[in-house]
Amino acid sequence: MMKMQHHSTTVYSCAHNSARPMFQRFWDDKFVLLAPYRTSGDPIGQLGISAGRLGQYMLAMQSVCISVDDFYENRLQVVMNRLLRRKDTFTNFFAYSFSILSLCSGNFTIYKRSLLKLVHGTDRRHPCSTQFDVDPGHNIDILSLEVMAMVCARDQAIQLGIRRWDRVLSARVQCIIDGQSDDGSFGNAITTSLAVQALTAAEASQSTWNCVDAVEFLLTQQTNGDFGGVASTSQIIPFLNCNNFGSLREISETCSQLPPPMPSRPVPTVIEPGDDTVTFDIEVRANGDVESYQVTILNGENLYFGMIRLADLNNDFTFESSGSAFGESIDAINGISDDSVNSLYWTIHIGQEGTFAPKGIEGLFPSDDEVYIFILTDFS
């Protein structure tokens, strides 16, 4: 049996601090579309994504400790459970299995009818049958997701008294094993990765399949860490980290040990050709060094949005801010923080003459060719 490697809090802290803000910002312009779910009953229609894709998003959110139980006042697990009960939501068991995984990985309750549909599959008399029987590769893809979902949801299924669960699970595991080729693969890189994840999740004895050759095959399919694009690489990453799509439950215990994430910044609208824009300069002065930047914003945006746009486009410029009674306040620029011990604080000045700004970054609205200067000022 291949032992699963447990991650350290340090690893999750890295993902928590780095990936979570980016993912949160991706959702900032989508969460408002979830609100109509309470009255329309069709959150997926509002989001414009499939139920299977929502399941993938939920798994991604859980992997970086974003709660799906209270996501902008929406309980995504409730949305998913409702979708699982609709006959017209899913076109195949690949997406259906992802949706089951998104619930059991968060330790959410799954309705018995949904679990019965998973165990019955395409043909309840033939556990290994899928709608892609003519294509062995697609067949193993689906079986692998079904196996991972069944392993993940097994405790709930047994508690609900669902018959044949372990028998169907064993049959599907054997069908995957029977699909292994002489070179160790189960098809292409994605199919092989999913098969290996499923077999390790089910703790299939390595005496019944060739794990070493499967791993060696996978490692020959990459070029500088790329397995043929973002989509395929994302399916393979869990395997590379000795994990599978059903093992995210371990993360929920780690999430509570992590510090709260940095607050999410607003996401500026994409500037399109022909938009009314303003271009101005930002200058940073600290410890005898001077850095200059040029930034373009939409006409009417404030200096805060200009700083966000600049940080998004230029890796040499970073800043940290926090909310206050007077609006957003600068705490650090380019890694240099306010220093209360030595009475050093960031101040804003306008123009080369250095006039003190009358307002904070949210109350200043740049014009073309203006210069905004941030100075680490000594108030001692």
mmCIF file of C-alpha atoms in Angstrom:
data_model
loop_
_atom_site.group_PDB
_atom_site.id
_atom_site.type_symbol
_atom_site.label_atom_id
_atom_site.label_comp_id
_atom_site.label_asym_id
_atom_site.label_seq_id
_atom_site.Cartn_x
_atom_site.Cartn_y
_atom_site.Cartn_z
ATOM 1 C CA MET A 1 0.000 0.000 0.000
ATOM 2 C CA MET A 2 1.315 3.453 -0.877
ATOM 3 C CA LYS A 3 1.355 5.586 2.248
ATOM 4 C CA MET A 4 -0.083 9.062 1.876
ATOM 5 C CA GLN A 5 2.305 11.839 2.826
ATOM 6 C CA HIS A 6 0.865 14.276 5.377
ATOM 7 C CA HIS A 7 1.571 17.951 4.779
ATOM 8 C CA SER A 8 3.052 20.250 7.387
ATOM 9 C CA THR A 9 1.347 23.377 8.666
ATOM 10 C CA THR A 10 4.155 25.341 7.002
ATOM 11 C CA VAL A 11 3.165 24.087 3.550
ATOM 12 C CA TYR A 12 -0.483 24.943 4.089
ATOM 13 C CA SER A 13 0.472 28.313 5.538
ATOM 14 C CA CYS A 14 2.270 29.084 2.284
ATOM 15 C CA ALA A 15 -0.790 28.194 0.211
ATOM 16 C CA HIS A 16 -3.034 29.991 2.689
ATOM 17 C CA ASN A 17 -1.045 33.243 2.471
ATOM 18 C CA SER A 18 -0.227 33.178 -1.252
ATOM 19 C CA ALA A 19 -2.942 31.358 -3.148
ATOM 20 C CA ARG A 20 -5.943 32.305 -1.038
ATOM 21 C CA PRO A 21 -5.882 36.078 -1.745
ATOM 22 C CA MET A 22 -5.537 35.428 -5.492
ATOM 23 C CA PHE A 23 -8.425 32.966 -5.474
ATOM 24 C CA GLN A 24 -10.523 35.309 -3.344
ATOM 25 C CA ARG A 25 -9.956 38.144 -5.797
ATOM 26 C CA PHE A 26 -10.956 35.888 -8.682
ATOM 27 C CA TRP A 27 -14.294 35.349 -6.931
ATOM 28 C CA ASP A 28 -14.807 39.013 -6.001
ATOM 29 C CA ASP A 29 -16.369 39.737 -9.382
ATOM 30 C CA LYS A 30 -18.421 36.500 -9.314
ATOM 31 C CA PHE A 31 -19.865 36.291 -5.811
ATOM 32 C CA VAL A 32 -22.553 38.869 -6.538
ATOM 33 C CA LEU A 33 -23.965 36.441 -9.085
ATOM 34 C CA LEU A 34 -24.585 33.913 -6.317
ATOM 35 C CA ALA A 35 -27.015 36.190 -4.495
ATOM 36 C CA PRO A 36 -30.019 35.473 -6.779
ATOM 37 C CA TYR A 37 -29.817 31.810 -5.737
ATOM 38 C CA ARG A 38 -32.066 32.455 -2.747
ATOM 39 C CA THR A 39 -34.961 33.483 -4.957
ATOM 40 C CA SER A 40 -34.186 32.138 -8.409
ATOM 41 C CA GLY A 41 -33.161 28.644 -7.315
ATOM 42 C CA ASP A 42 -30.656 28.601 -10.175
ATOM 43 C CA PRO A 43 -27.256 29.716 -8.853
ATOM 44 C CA ILE A 44 -25.353 27.839 -11.539
ATOM 45 C CA GLY A 45 -27.349 29.596 -14.240
ATOM 46 C CA GLN A 46 -26.422 32.885 -12.612
ATOM 47 C CA LEU A 47 -22.750 31.957 -12.372
ATOM 48 C CA GLY A 48 -22.552 30.659 -15.910
ATOM 49 C CA ILE A 49 -20.576 27.557 -14.879
ATOM 50 C CA SER A 50 -21.440 23.885 -14.763
ATOM 51 C CA ALA A 51 -22.219 22.055 -11.535
ATOM 52 C CA GLY A 52 -19.105 19.944 -12.052
ATOM 53 C CA ARG A 53 -17.003 23.096 -12.386
ATOM 54 C CA LEU A 54 -18.555 24.467 -9.204
ATOM 55 C CA GLY A 55 -17.447 21.238 -7.512
ATOM 56 C CA GLN A 56 -13.890 21.837 -8.738
ATOM 57 C CA TYR A 57 -14.008 25.431 -7.491
ATOM 58 C CA MET A 58 -15.255 24.260 -4.095
ATOM 59 C CA LEU A 59 -12.376 21.780 -3.858
ATOM 60 C CA ALA A 60 -9.927 24.538 -4.788
ATOM 61 C CA MET A 61 -11.443 26.850 -2.181
ATOM 62 C CA GLN A 62 -11.132 24.199 0.514
ATOM 63 C CA SER A 63 -7.515 23.544 -0.453
ATOM 64 C CA VAL A 64 -6.613 27.152 0.478
ATOM 65 C CA CYS A 65 -8.936 27.344 3.500
ATOM 66 C CA ILE A 66 -11.710 29.457 1.970
ATOM 67 C CA SER A 67 -14.972 28.500 3.643
ATOM 68 C CA VAL A 68 -17.716 27.270 1.331
ATOM 69 C CA ASP A 69 -20.171 27.222 4.244
ATOM 70 C CA ASP A 70 -20.418 31.021 4.409
ATOM 71 C CA PHE A 71 -19.063 32.360 1.147
ATOM 72 C CA TYR A 72 -20.405 35.905 0.773
ATOM 73 C CA GLU A 73 -23.429 34.760 2.805
ATOM 74 C CA ASN A 74 -23.989 31.764 0.518
ATOM 75 C CA ARG A 75 -23.750 28.141 1.643
ATOM 76 C CA LEU A 76 -22.265 26.500 -1.430
ATOM 77 C CA GLN A 77 -22.717 23.007 -0.013
ATOM 78 C CA VAL A 78 -26.483 23.652 0.104
ATOM 79 C CA VAL A 79 -26.375 24.794 -3.514
ATOM 80 C CA MET A 80 -24.457 21.661 -4.488
ATOM 81 C CA ASN A 81 -26.773 19.303 -2.621
ATOM 82 C CA ARG A 82 -29.736 20.804 -4.432
ATOM 83 C CA LEU A 83 -27.982 20.410 -7.770
ATOM 84 C CA LEU A 84 -27.153 16.778 -7.037
ATOM 85 C CA ARG A 85 -30.843 16.068 -6.634
ATOM 86 C CA ARG A 86 -31.753 17.526 -10.027
ATOM 87 C CA LYS A 87 -31.919 15.020 -12.863
ATOM 88 C CA ASP A 88 -30.837 17.463 -15.563
ATOM 89 C CA THR A 89 -27.742 18.895 -13.843
ATOM 90 C CA PHE A 90 -25.109 16.294 -14.709
ATOM 91 C CA THR A 91 -24.308 14.760 -18.069
ATOM 92 C CA ASN A 92 -21.662 12.319 -16.846
ATOM 93 C CA PHE A 93 -20.286 10.730 -13.678
ATOM 94 C CA PHE A 94 -16.936 12.488 -13.983
ATOM 95 C CA ALA A 95 -18.550 15.805 -13.052
ATOM 96 C CA TYR A 96 -20.933 14.068 -10.654
ATOM 97 C CA SER A 97 -18.028 12.507 -8.757
ATOM 98 C CA PHE A 98 -16.275 15.889 -8.495
ATOM 99 C CA SER A 99 -19.448 17.266 -6.936
ATOM 100 C CA ILE A 100 -19.637 14.438 -4.385
ATOM 101 C CA LEU A 101 -15.959 15.033 -3.572
ATOM 102 C CA SER A 102 -16.592 18.745 -3.007
ATOM 103 C CA LEU A 103 -19.098 17.864 -0.277
ATOM 104 C CA CYS A 104 -17.368 14.980 1.495
ATOM 105 C CA SER A 105 -13.994 16.782 1.453
ATOM 106 C CA GLY A 106 -15.623 19.520 3.491
ATOM 107 C CA ASN A 107 -17.245 16.950 5.791
ATOM 108 C CA PHE A 108 -20.695 18.060 4.650
ATOM 109 C CA THR A 109 -23.739 15.805 4.680
ATOM 110 C CA ILE A 110 -24.604 14.162 1.362
ATOM 111 C CA TYR A 111 -28.162 13.029 0.714
ATOM 112 C CA LYS A 112 -28.712 9.275 0.491
ATOM 113 C CA ARG A 113 -30.251 9.565 -2.960
ATOM 114 C CA SER A 114 -27.098 11.243 -4.251
ATOM 115 C CA LEU A 115 -24.918 8.457 -2.860
ATOM 116 C CA LEU A 116 -27.209 5.820 -4.342
ATOM 117 C CA LYS A 117 -26.809 7.443 -7.745
ATOM 118 C CA LEU A 118 -23.023 7.276 -7.352
ATOM 119 C CA VAL A 119 -22.993 3.588 -6.424
ATOM 120 C CA HIS A 120 -25.489 2.661 -9.159
ATOM 121 C CA GLY A 121 -23.542 4.529 -11.836
ATOM 122 C CA THR A 122 -24.513 4.348 -15.489
ATOM 123 C CA ASP A 123 -25.658 0.721 -15.191
ATOM 124 C CA ARG A 124 -26.294 -0.676 -11.709
ATOM 125 C CA ARG A 125 -25.815 -4.244 -13.003
ATOM 126 C CA HIS A 126 -22.340 -3.415 -14.332
ATOM 127 C CA PRO A 127 -20.350 -1.264 -11.851
ATOM 128 C CA CYS A 128 -17.592 -0.546 -14.364
ATOM 129 C CA SER A 129 -19.894 0.644 -17.133
ATOM 130 C CA THR A 130 -19.807 4.302 -18.190
ATOM 131 C CA GLN A 131 -21.230 6.218 -21.106
ATOM 132 C CA PHE A 132 -17.695 6.144 -22.587
ATOM 133 C CA ASP A 133 -17.265 2.376 -22.736
ATOM 134 C CA VAL A 134 -16.101 2.706 -26.354
ATOM 135 C CA ASP A 135 -13.144 4.805 -25.139
ATOM 136 C CA PRO A 136 -11.112 2.970 -22.460
ATOM 137 C CA GLY A 137 -9.237 6.158 -21.528
ATOM 138 C CA HIS A 138 -12.366 8.134 -20.710
ATOM 139 C CA ASN A 139 -13.752 5.050 -18.981
ATOM 140 C CA ILE A 140 -10.816 4.925 -16.544
ATOM 141 C CA ASP A 141 -11.001 8.692 -15.992
ATOM 142 C CA ILE A 142 -14.592 8.358 -14.792
ATOM 143 C CA LEU A 143 -14.003 5.184 -12.804
ATOM 144 C CA SER A 144 -11.061 6.846 -11.038
ATOM 145 C CA LEU A 145 -13.161 9.843 -9.971
ATOM 146 C CA GLU A 146 -15.959 7.495 -8.901
ATOM 147 C CA VAL A 147 -13.526 5.472 -6.778
ATOM 148 C CA MET A 148 -12.076 8.579 -5.102
ATOM 149 C CA ALA A 149 -15.586 9.873 -4.383
ATOM 150 C CA MET A 150 -16.692 6.497 -3.006
ATOM 151 C CA VAL A 151 -13.649 6.245 -0.725
ATOM 152 C CA CYS A 152 -14.221 9.778 0.505
ATOM 153 C CA ALA A 153 -17.951 9.270 1.132
ATOM 154 C CA ARG A 154 -17.715 5.691 2.431
ATOM 155 C CA ASP A 155 -18.391 6.510 6.087
ATOM 156 C CA GLN A 156 -21.591 8.339 5.210
ATOM 157 C CA ALA A 157 -22.706 5.564 2.861
ATOM 158 C CA ILE A 158 -22.176 2.845 5.466
ATOM 159 C CA GLN A 159 -23.931 4.918 8.120
ATOM 160 C CA LEU A 160 -26.916 5.339 5.776
ATOM 161 C CA GLY A 161 -27.010 1.590 5.199
ATOM 162 C CA ILE A 162 -26.345 1.717 1.459
ATOM 163 C CA ARG A 163 -25.906 -1.854 0.267
ATOM 164 C CA ARG A 164 -23.227 -3.071 -2.140
ATOM 165 C CA TRP A 165 -21.029 0.012 -1.525
ATOM 166 C CA ASP A 166 -17.821 -1.883 -0.807
ATOM 167 C CA ARG A 167 -18.601 -4.519 -3.434
ATOM 168 C CA VAL A 168 -19.068 -1.874 -6.158
ATOM 169 C CA LEU A 169 -16.005 0.007 -4.955
ATOM 170 C CA SER A 170 -13.863 -3.143 -5.172
ATOM 171 C CA ALA A 171 -15.223 -3.924 -8.634
ATOM 172 C CA ARG A 172 -14.381 -0.457 -9.930
ATOM 173 C CA VAL A 173 -10.899 -0.640 -8.428
ATOM 174 C CA GLN A 174 -10.332 -3.954 -10.207
ATOM 175 C CA CYS A 175 -11.552 -2.503 -13.501
ATOM 176 C CA ILE A 176 -8.979 0.266 -13.195
ATOM 177 C CA ILE A 177 -6.243 -2.249 -12.425
ATOM 178 C CA ASP A 178 -7.257 -4.311 -15.459
ATOM 179 C CA GLY A 179 -6.728 -1.212 -17.614
ATOM 180 C CA GLN A 180 -3.008 -0.889 -16.899
ATOM 181 C CA SER A 181 -0.756 -1.303 -19.955
ATOM 182 C CA ASP A 182 2.617 -3.033 -20.137
ATOM 183 C CA ASP A 183 4.430 0.341 -19.970
ATOM 184 C CA GLY A 184 2.722 1.093 -16.635
ATOM 185 C CA SER A 185 0.305 3.656 -18.023
ATOM 186 C CA PHE A 186 -3.479 3.598 -17.908
ATOM 187 C CA GLY A 187 -3.786 5.815 -20.973
ATOM 188 C CA ASN A 188 -2.429 9.353 -21.288
ATOM 189 C CA ALA A 189 -0.816 11.305 -18.452
ATOM 190 C CA ILE A 190 -4.113 12.592 -17.019
ATOM 191 C CA THR A 191 -5.740 9.154 -17.071
ATOM 192 C CA THR A 192 -2.677 7.547 -15.501
ATOM 193 C CA SER A 193 -2.511 10.180 -12.774
ATOM 194 C CA LEU A 194 -6.209 9.806 -11.933
ATOM 195 C CA ALA A 195 -5.874 6.007 -11.880
ATOM 196 C CA VAL A 196 -2.887 6.152 -9.524
ATOM 197 C CA GLN A 197 -4.738 8.588 -7.252
ATOM 198 C CA ALA A 198 -7.787 6.303 -7.188
ATOM 199 C CA LEU A 199 -5.790 3.148 -6.454
ATOM 200 C CA THR A 200 -3.804 4.797 -3.667
ATOM 201 C CA ALA A 201 -6.983 6.307 -2.192
ATOM 202 C CA ALA A 202 -8.559 2.827 -2.178
ATOM 203 C CA GLU A 203 -5.333 1.382 -0.741
ATOM 204 C CA ALA A 204 -5.154 -1.187 -3.534
ATOM 205 C CA SER A 205 -2.378 -3.692 -2.899
ATOM 206 C CA GLN A 206 0.669 -2.975 -5.047
ATOM 207 C CA SER A 207 0.896 -6.684 -5.694
ATOM 208 C CA THR A 208 -2.149 -6.248 -7.952
ATOM 209 C CA TRP A 209 -0.842 -3.375 -10.087
ATOM 210 C CA ASN A 210 2.496 -1.880 -11.102
ATOM 211 C CA CYS A 211 2.814 1.383 -9.208
ATOM 212 C CA VAL A 212 6.496 1.974 -10.000
ATOM 213 C CA ASP A 213 6.047 1.744 -13.771
ATOM 214 C CA ALA A 214 2.985 4.021 -13.587
ATOM 215 C CA VAL A 215 4.972 6.669 -11.742
ATOM 216 C CA GLU A 216 7.928 6.371 -14.108
ATOM 217 C CA PHE A 217 5.579 6.715 -17.080
ATOM 218 C CA LEU A 218 4.073 9.893 -15.618
ATOM 219 C CA LEU A 219 7.449 11.469 -14.968
ATOM 220 C CA THR A 220 8.418 10.996 -18.619
ATOM 221 C CA GLN A 221 5.344 12.935 -19.751
ATOM 222 C CA GLN A 222 6.401 16.319 -18.381
ATOM 223 C CA THR A 223 8.623 19.070 -19.729
ATOM 224 C CA ASN A 224 9.962 21.423 -17.061
ATOM 225 C CA GLY A 225 7.010 20.578 -14.852
ATOM 226 C CA ASP A 226 4.402 21.054 -17.577
ATOM 227 C CA PHE A 227 2.208 18.061 -18.416
ATOM 228 C CA GLY A 228 0.598 19.599 -21.491
ATOM 229 C CA GLY A 229 -1.156 22.712 -20.258
ATOM 230 C CA VAL A 230 -2.775 24.116 -17.139
ATOM 231 C CA ALA A 231 -5.836 21.844 -17.241
ATOM 232 C CA SER A 232 -3.882 18.597 -17.499
ATOM 233 C CA THR A 233 -1.195 19.687 -15.032
ATOM 234 C CA SER A 234 -3.854 20.601 -12.455
ATOM 235 C CA GLN A 235 -5.205 17.046 -12.633
ATOM 236 C CA ILE A 236 -1.739 15.632 -12.003
ATOM 237 C CA ILE A 237 -0.545 17.939 -9.192
ATOM 238 C CA PRO A 238 -2.356 16.028 -6.390
ATOM 239 C CA PHE A 239 -0.528 12.833 -7.388
ATOM 240 C CA LEU A 240 2.846 14.630 -7.438
ATOM 241 C CA ASN A 241 2.235 15.657 -3.829
ATOM 242 C CA CYS A 242 1.262 12.130 -2.762
ATOM 243 C CA ASN A 243 -2.379 13.151 -2.543
ATOM 244 C CA ASN A 244 -5.670 12.586 -4.309
ATOM 245 C CA PHE A 245 -8.845 14.559 -4.861
ATOM 246 C CA GLY A 246 -10.465 12.806 -1.936
ATOM 247 C CA SER A 247 -7.841 13.657 0.668
ATOM 248 C CA LEU A 248 -8.690 17.327 1.188
ATOM 249 C CA ARG A 249 -10.535 16.482 4.393
ATOM 250 C CA GLU A 250 -7.170 16.557 6.166
ATOM 251 C CA ILE A 251 -6.818 20.233 5.296
ATOM 252 C CA SER A 252 -9.960 21.285 7.167
ATOM 253 C CA GLU A 253 -8.236 20.371 10.439
ATOM 254 C CA THR A 254 -5.188 22.418 9.462
ATOM 255 C CA CYS A 255 -7.161 25.493 8.374
ATOM 256 C CA SER A 256 -8.217 26.313 11.924
ATOM 257 C CA GLN A 257 -4.555 26.470 12.959
ATOM 258 C CA LEU A 258 -3.659 29.095 10.378
ATOM 259 C CA PRO A 259 -3.770 32.882 10.851
ATOM 260 C CA PRO A 260 -6.573 34.806 9.112
ATOM 261 C CA PRO A 261 -5.724 35.812 5.535
ATOM 262 C CA MET A 262 -4.946 39.311 4.386
ATOM 263 C CA PRO A 263 -8.170 41.190 3.523
ATOM 264 C CA SER A 264 -9.029 40.990 -0.142
ATOM 265 C CA ARG A 265 -8.451 44.111 -2.207
ATOM 266 C CA PRO A 266 -10.983 45.347 -4.749
ATOM 267 C CA VAL A 267 -10.426 44.145 -8.307
ATOM 268 C CA PRO A 268 -10.151 46.983 -10.850
ATOM 269 C CA THR A 269 -12.096 46.724 -14.085
ATOM 270 C CA VAL A 270 -10.014 45.616 -17.067
ATOM 271 C CA ILE A 271 -8.983 48.597 -19.196
ATOM 272 C CA GLU A 272 -10.163 48.126 -22.780
ATOM 273 C CA PRO A 273 -8.965 49.969 -25.916
ATOM 274 C CA GLY A 274 -10.848 53.239 -26.254
ATOM 275 C CA ASP A 275 -11.569 53.610 -22.521
ATOM 276 C CA ASP A 276 -11.211 57.038 -20.935
ATOM 277 C CA THR A 277 -7.960 56.738 -18.996
ATOM 278 C CA VAL A 278 -5.596 58.795 -16.866
ATOM 279 C CA THR A 279 -1.825 58.251 -16.748
ATOM 280 C CA PHE A 280 0.204 59.586 -13.829
ATOM 281 C CA ASP A 281 3.412 58.920 -11.896
ATOM 282 C CA ILE A 282 4.050 57.382 -8.490
ATOM 283 C CA GLU A 283 7.327 58.023 -6.686
ATOM 284 C CA VAL A 284 8.554 56.198 -3.586
ATOM 285 C CA ARG A 285 11.220 57.758 -1.345
ATOM 286 C CA ALA A 286 12.688 55.864 1.603
ATOM 287 C CA ASN A 287 16.108 55.541 3.241
ATOM 288 C CA GLY A 288 17.763 57.674 0.569
ATOM 289 C CA ASP A 289 16.402 55.618 -2.333
ATOM 290 C CA VAL A 290 13.961 56.862 -4.960
ATOM 291 C CA GLU A 291 11.824 54.609 -7.183
ATOM 292 C CA SER A 292 9.576 55.979 -9.952
ATOM 293 C CA TYR A 293 6.654 54.281 -11.694
ATOM 294 C CA GLN A 294 4.048 55.213 -14.260
ATOM 295 C CA VAL A 295 0.511 53.867 -14.009
ATOM 296 C CA THR A 296 -2.678 54.128 -16.047
ATOM 297 C CA ILE A 297 -6.152 54.023 -14.502
ATOM 298 C CA LEU A 298 -9.709 54.568 -15.679
ATOM 299 C CA ASN A 299 -10.802 58.181 -15.391
ATOM 300 C CA GLY A 300 -12.553 58.574 -12.041
ATOM 301 C CA GLU A 301 -10.590 55.902 -10.184
ATOM 302 C CA ASN A 302 -8.756 56.902 -7.028
ATOM 303 C CA LEU A 303 -5.101 56.598 -6.082
ATOM 304 C CA TYR A 304 -5.804 53.343 -4.221
ATOM 305 C CA PHE A 305 -6.940 51.692 -7.464
ATOM 306 C CA GLY A 306 -3.847 53.089 -9.187
ATOM 307 C CA MET A 307 -1.638 51.403 -6.586
ATOM 308 C CA ILE A 308 -3.518 48.111 -7.016
ATOM 309 C CA ARG A 309 -3.111 48.282 -10.803
ATOM 310 C CA LEU A 310 0.591 49.097 -10.455
ATOM 311 C CA ALA A 311 1.191 46.208 -8.032
ATOM 312 C CA ASP A 312 -0.636 43.837 -10.398
ATOM 313 C CA LEU A 313 1.520 44.835 -13.390
ATOM 314 C CA ASN A 314 4.906 45.552 -11.787
ATOM 315 C CA ASN A 315 6.526 43.048 -9.447
ATOM 316 C CA ASP A 316 8.935 45.735 -8.229
ATOM 317 C CA PHE A 317 6.089 47.634 -6.551
ATOM 318 C CA THR A 318 4.286 46.229 -3.527
ATOM 319 C CA PHE A 319 2.231 47.770 -0.783
ATOM 320 C CA GLU A 320 0.211 46.858 2.283
ATOM 321 C CA SER A 321 -2.713 48.816 3.644
ATOM 322 C CA SER A 322 -5.380 48.500 6.294
ATOM 323 C CA GLY A 323 -8.783 50.003 6.937
ATOM 324 C CA SER A 324 -9.155 52.832 9.421
ATOM 325 C CA ALA A 325 -11.767 55.374 10.473
ATOM 326 C CA PHE A 326 -10.317 57.648 7.783
ATOM 327 C CA GLY A 327 -10.317 55.050 5.013
ATOM 328 C CA GLU A 328 -7.545 52.809 3.686
ATOM 329 C CA SER A 329 -4.193 53.606 5.284
ATOM 330 C CA ILE A 330 -0.716 52.738 3.962
ATOM 331 C CA ASP A 331 1.244 50.384 6.223
ATOM 332 C CA ALA A 332 4.166 49.417 3.970
ATOM 333 C CA ILE A 333 5.550 50.060 0.488
ATOM 334 C CA ASN A 334 8.113 47.851 -1.255
ATOM 335 C CA GLY A 335 8.613 45.872 1.942
ATOM 336 C CA ILE A 336 9.340 48.932 4.106
ATOM 337 C CA SER A 337 6.816 49.268 6.931
ATOM 338 C CA ASP A 338 5.807 52.094 9.219
ATOM 339 C CA ASP A 339 8.092 52.152 12.258
ATOM 340 C CA SER A 340 6.262 53.400 15.349
ATOM 341 C CA VAL A 341 9.332 52.892 17.554
ATOM 342 C CA ASN A 342 11.346 55.379 15.499
ATOM 343 C CA SER A 343 8.316 57.499 14.520
ATOM 344 C CA LEU A 344 8.658 56.748 10.787
ATOM 345 C CA TYR A 345 5.421 56.797 8.801
ATOM 346 C CA TRP A 346 4.433 56.885 5.141
ATOM 347 C CA THR A 347 3.046 60.222 3.974
ATOM 348 C CA ILE A 348 1.556 61.254 0.629
ATOM 349 C CA HIS A 349 2.678 64.333 -1.304
ATOM 350 C CA ILE A 350 1.458 65.797 -4.588
ATOM 351 C CA GLY A 351 3.757 67.258 -7.255
ATOM 352 C CA GLN A 352 7.505 67.733 -7.178
ATOM 353 C CA GLU A 353 7.011 70.648 -4.804
ATOM 354 C CA GLY A 354 5.923 68.027 -2.266
ATOM 355 C CA THR A 355 2.614 69.473 -1.093
ATOM 356 C CA PHE A 356 1.068 67.315 1.633
ATOM 357 C CA ALA A 357 -1.961 65.470 0.302
ATOM 358 C CA PRO A 358 -5.199 66.674 1.940
ATOM 359 C CA LYS A 359 -6.736 63.181 1.879
ATOM 360 C CA GLY A 360 -5.827 59.498 1.939
ATOM 361 C CA ILE A 361 -5.383 57.158 -1.023
ATOM 362 C CA GLU A 362 -9.132 56.584 -1.375
ATOM 363 C CA GLY A 363 -9.908 60.318 -1.482
ATOM 364 C CA LEU A 364 -7.325 61.306 -4.091
ATOM 365 C CA PHE A 365 -8.268 61.166 -7.773
ATOM 366 C CA PRO A 366 -5.245 61.554 -10.070
ATOM 367 C CA SER A 367 -5.205 63.611 -13.272
ATOM 368 C CA ASP A 368 -2.976 63.141 -16.321
ATOM 369 C CA ASP A 369 0.734 63.805 -15.678
ATOM 370 C CA GLU A 370 0.306 64.310 -11.938
ATOM 371 C CA VAL A 371 2.965 62.981 -9.580
ATOM 372 C CA TYR A 372 2.123 61.332 -6.261
ATOM 373 C CA ILE A 373 5.077 60.907 -3.922
ATOM 374 C CA PHE A 374 5.152 58.480 -0.989
ATOM 375 C CA ILE A 375 7.795 59.471 1.573
ATOM 376 C CA LEU A 376 8.825 57.553 4.679
ATOM 377 C CA THR A 377 8.708 60.599 6.972
ATOM 378 C CA ASP A 378 10.411 61.025 10.329
ATOM 379 C CA PHE A 379 8.008 62.519 12.890
ATOM 380 C CA SER A 380 10.370 62.307 15.860
#
